Short mmCIF file of C-alpha atoms and ligand atoms in Angstrom, two decimals:
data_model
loop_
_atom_site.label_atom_id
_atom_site.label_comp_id
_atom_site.label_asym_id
_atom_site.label_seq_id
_atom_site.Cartn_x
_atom_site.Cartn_y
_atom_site.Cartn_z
CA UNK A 27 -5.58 6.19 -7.21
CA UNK A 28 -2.79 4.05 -5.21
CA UNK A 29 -4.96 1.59 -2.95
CA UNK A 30 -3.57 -1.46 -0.81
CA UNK A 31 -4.11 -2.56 2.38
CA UNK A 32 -0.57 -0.64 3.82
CA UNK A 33 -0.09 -2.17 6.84
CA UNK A 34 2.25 -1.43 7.52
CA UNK A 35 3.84 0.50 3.41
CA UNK A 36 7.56 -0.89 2.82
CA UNK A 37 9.92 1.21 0.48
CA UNK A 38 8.24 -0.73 -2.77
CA UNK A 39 4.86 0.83 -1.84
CA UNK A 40 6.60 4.52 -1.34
CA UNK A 41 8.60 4.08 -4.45
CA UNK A 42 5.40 3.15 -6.93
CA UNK A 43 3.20 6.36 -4.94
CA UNK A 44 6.06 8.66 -5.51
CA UNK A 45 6.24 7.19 -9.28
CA UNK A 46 2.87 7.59 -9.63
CA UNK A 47 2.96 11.12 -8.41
CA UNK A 48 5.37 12.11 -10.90
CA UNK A 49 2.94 10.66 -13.63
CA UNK A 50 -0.06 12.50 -12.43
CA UNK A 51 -1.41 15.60 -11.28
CA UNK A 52 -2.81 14.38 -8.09
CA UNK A 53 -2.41 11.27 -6.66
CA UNK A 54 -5.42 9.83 -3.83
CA UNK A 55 -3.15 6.97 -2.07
CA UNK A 56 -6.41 5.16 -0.61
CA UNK A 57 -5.70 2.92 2.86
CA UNK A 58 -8.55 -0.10 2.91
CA UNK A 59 -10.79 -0.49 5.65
CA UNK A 60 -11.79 -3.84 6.23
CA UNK A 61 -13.51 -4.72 9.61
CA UNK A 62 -13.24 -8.23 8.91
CA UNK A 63 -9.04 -8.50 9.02
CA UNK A 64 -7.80 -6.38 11.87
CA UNK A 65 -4.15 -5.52 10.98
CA UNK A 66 -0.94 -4.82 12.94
CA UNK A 67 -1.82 -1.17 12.51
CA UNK A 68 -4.85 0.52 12.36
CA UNK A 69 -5.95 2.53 9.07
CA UNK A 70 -5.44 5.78 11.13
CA UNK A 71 -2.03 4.75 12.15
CA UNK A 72 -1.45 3.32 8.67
CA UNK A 73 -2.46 6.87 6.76
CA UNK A 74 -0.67 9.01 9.35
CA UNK A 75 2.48 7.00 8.73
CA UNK A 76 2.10 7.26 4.87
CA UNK A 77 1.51 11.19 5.26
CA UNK A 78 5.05 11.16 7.28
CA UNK A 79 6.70 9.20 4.93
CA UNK A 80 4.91 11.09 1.83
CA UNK A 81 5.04 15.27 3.25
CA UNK A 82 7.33 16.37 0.18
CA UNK A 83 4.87 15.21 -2.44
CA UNK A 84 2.10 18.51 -2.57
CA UNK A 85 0.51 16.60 -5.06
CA UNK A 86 -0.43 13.08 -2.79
CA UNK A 87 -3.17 13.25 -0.45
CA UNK A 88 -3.56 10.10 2.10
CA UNK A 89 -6.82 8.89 3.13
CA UNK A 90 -9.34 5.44 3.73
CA UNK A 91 -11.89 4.04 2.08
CA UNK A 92 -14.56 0.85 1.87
CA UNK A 93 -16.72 -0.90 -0.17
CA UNK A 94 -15.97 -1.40 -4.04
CA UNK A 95 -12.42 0.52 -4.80
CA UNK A 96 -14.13 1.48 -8.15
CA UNK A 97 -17.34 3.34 -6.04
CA UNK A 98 -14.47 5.28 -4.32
CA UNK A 99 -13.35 6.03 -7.63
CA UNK A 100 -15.76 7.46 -8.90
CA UNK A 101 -16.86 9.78 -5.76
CA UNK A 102 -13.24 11.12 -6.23
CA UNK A 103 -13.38 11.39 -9.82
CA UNK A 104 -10.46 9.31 -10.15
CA UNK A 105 -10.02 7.33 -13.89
CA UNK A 106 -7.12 5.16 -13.04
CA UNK A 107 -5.79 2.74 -10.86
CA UNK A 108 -1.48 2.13 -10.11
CA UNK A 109 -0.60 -0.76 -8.78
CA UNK A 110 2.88 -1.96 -8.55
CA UNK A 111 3.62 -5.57 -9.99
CA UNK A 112 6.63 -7.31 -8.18
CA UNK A 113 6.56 -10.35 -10.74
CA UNK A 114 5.03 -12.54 -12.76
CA UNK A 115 2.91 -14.29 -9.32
CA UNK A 116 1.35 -10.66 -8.87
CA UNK A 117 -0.05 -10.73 -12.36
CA UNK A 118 -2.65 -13.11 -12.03
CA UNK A 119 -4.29 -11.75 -9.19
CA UNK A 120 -3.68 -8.09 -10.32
CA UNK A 121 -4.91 -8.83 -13.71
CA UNK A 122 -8.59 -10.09 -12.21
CA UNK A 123 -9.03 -7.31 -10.11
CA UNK A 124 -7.91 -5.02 -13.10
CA UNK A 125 -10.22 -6.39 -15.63
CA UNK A 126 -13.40 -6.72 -12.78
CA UNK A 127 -13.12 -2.46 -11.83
CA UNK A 128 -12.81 -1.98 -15.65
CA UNK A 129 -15.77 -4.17 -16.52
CA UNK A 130 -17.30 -2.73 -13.45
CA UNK A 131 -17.14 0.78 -14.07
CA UNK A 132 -14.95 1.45 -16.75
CA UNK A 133 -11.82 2.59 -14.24
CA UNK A 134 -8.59 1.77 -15.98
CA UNK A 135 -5.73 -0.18 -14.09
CA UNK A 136 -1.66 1.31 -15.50
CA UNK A 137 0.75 -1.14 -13.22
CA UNK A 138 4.23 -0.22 -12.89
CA UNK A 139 7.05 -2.55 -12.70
CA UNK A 140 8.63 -2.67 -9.58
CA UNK A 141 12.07 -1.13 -8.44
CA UNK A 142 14.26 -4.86 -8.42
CA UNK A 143 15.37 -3.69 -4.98
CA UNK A 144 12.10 -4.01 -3.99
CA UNK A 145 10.47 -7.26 -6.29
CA UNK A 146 10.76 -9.35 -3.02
CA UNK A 147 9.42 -6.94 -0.13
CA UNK A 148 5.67 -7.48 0.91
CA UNK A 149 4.03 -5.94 3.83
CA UNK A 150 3.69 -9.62 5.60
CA UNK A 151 6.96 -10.66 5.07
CA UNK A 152 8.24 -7.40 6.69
CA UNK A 153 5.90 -8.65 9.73
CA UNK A 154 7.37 -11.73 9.70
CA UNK A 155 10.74 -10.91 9.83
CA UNK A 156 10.32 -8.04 12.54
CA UNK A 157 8.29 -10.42 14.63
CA UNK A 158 11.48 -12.48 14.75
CA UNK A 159 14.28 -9.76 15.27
CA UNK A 160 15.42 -9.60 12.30
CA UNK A 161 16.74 -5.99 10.47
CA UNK A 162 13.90 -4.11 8.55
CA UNK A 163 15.77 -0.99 7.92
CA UNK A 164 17.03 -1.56 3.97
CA UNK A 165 13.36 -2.26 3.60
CA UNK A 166 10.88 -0.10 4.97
CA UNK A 167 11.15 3.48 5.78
CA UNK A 168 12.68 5.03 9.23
CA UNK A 169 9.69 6.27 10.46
CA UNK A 170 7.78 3.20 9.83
CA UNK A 171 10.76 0.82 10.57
CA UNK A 172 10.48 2.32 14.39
CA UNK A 173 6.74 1.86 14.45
CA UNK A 174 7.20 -1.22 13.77
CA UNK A 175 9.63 -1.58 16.50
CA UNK A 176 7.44 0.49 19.04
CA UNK A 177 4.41 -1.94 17.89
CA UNK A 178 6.43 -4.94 18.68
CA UNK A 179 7.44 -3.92 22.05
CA UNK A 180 4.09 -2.98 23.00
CA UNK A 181 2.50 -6.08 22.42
CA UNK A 182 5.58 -8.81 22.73
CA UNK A 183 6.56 -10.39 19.90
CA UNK A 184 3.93 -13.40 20.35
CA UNK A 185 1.49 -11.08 19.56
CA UNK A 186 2.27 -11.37 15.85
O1 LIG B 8 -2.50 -4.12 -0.67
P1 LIG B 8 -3.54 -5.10 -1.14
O2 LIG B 8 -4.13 -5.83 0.06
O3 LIG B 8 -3.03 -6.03 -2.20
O4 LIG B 8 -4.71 -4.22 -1.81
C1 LIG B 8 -5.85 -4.84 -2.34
C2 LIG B 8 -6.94 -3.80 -2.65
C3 LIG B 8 -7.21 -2.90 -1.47
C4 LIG B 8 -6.49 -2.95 -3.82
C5 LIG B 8 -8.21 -4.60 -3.05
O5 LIG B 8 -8.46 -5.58 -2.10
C6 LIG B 8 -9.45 -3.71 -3.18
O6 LIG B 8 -9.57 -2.94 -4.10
N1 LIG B 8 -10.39 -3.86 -2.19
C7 LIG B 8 -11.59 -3.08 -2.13
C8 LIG B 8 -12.83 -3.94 -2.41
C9 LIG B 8 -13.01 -4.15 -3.90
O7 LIG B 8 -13.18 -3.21 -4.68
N2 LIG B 8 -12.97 -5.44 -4.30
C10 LIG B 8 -13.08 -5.82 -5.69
C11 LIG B 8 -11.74 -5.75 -6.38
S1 LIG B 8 -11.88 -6.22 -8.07
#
């Protein structure tokens, strides 16, 4: 299971999923839905992105979910968790949540160390700098890169 909130995936998320995918027979790559925080894109937009950016891995499948990541687990039969881990300030965080879903329900948490090209990226600083003009394109995927754009556009850049 790959969760996160995706919104929008940068070429760090893509690289640990396709990592991940090599490691594994299937890999779920689970989009949060959370009513409370509305995002720049919504989850749909968010997994049909992912699936575009993901179509040459048979083994990925792209979907939402809510509640307690471990529930969603378990309803897919999933044992394991990915997560990516940029640097040492991830660890903290990642380590609570990975010793909560284990305490929780026993679901194991395997992080993978993070391409260097991509140690810095993170979904909001993407936002940030696209809000602003600035060049994406070394750091997130074409296809999201011009949603991004597209999403800008539409709403003017004060929208951000
Ligand atoms: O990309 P993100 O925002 O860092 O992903 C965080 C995510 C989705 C993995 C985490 O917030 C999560 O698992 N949320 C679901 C609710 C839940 O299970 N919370 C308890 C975590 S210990």
């Amino acid at each position: 299971m790959c969760p996160g909130s995706f919104d929008p995936a940068t070429k760090g998320h893509i690289d640990i999923v396709e990592r991940t995918a090599r490691l594994y027979d299937e890999v779920i790559v689970a989009v949060l839905v959370n009513p409370s925080k509305a995002g720049l894109f919504t989850p749909e937009e968010r997994i049909s992105m992912l699936r575009e950016c993901l179509v040459a891995c048979p083994n990925i499948r792209v979907t939402s979910f809510d509640g307690l990541l471990v529930d969603f687990c378990r309803s897919n039969g999933a044992e394991v968790v990915v997560k990516g881990l940029r640097a040492v300030s991830d660890f903290d965080y990642e380590l609570q949540m990975a010793q909560m879903n284990h305490g929780l329900a026993g679901v194991e948490t395997l992080f993978i160390a993070t391409n260097p090209l991509y140690s810095f990226l993170s979904s909001s600083l993407i936002k940030d700098v696209a809000k602003w003009g600035g060049d994406v394109s070394d750091h997130v995927p074409d296809i999201i890169g011009a949603k991004l754009a597209d999403r800008l556009d539409d709403r003017g850049r004060a929208m951000l």
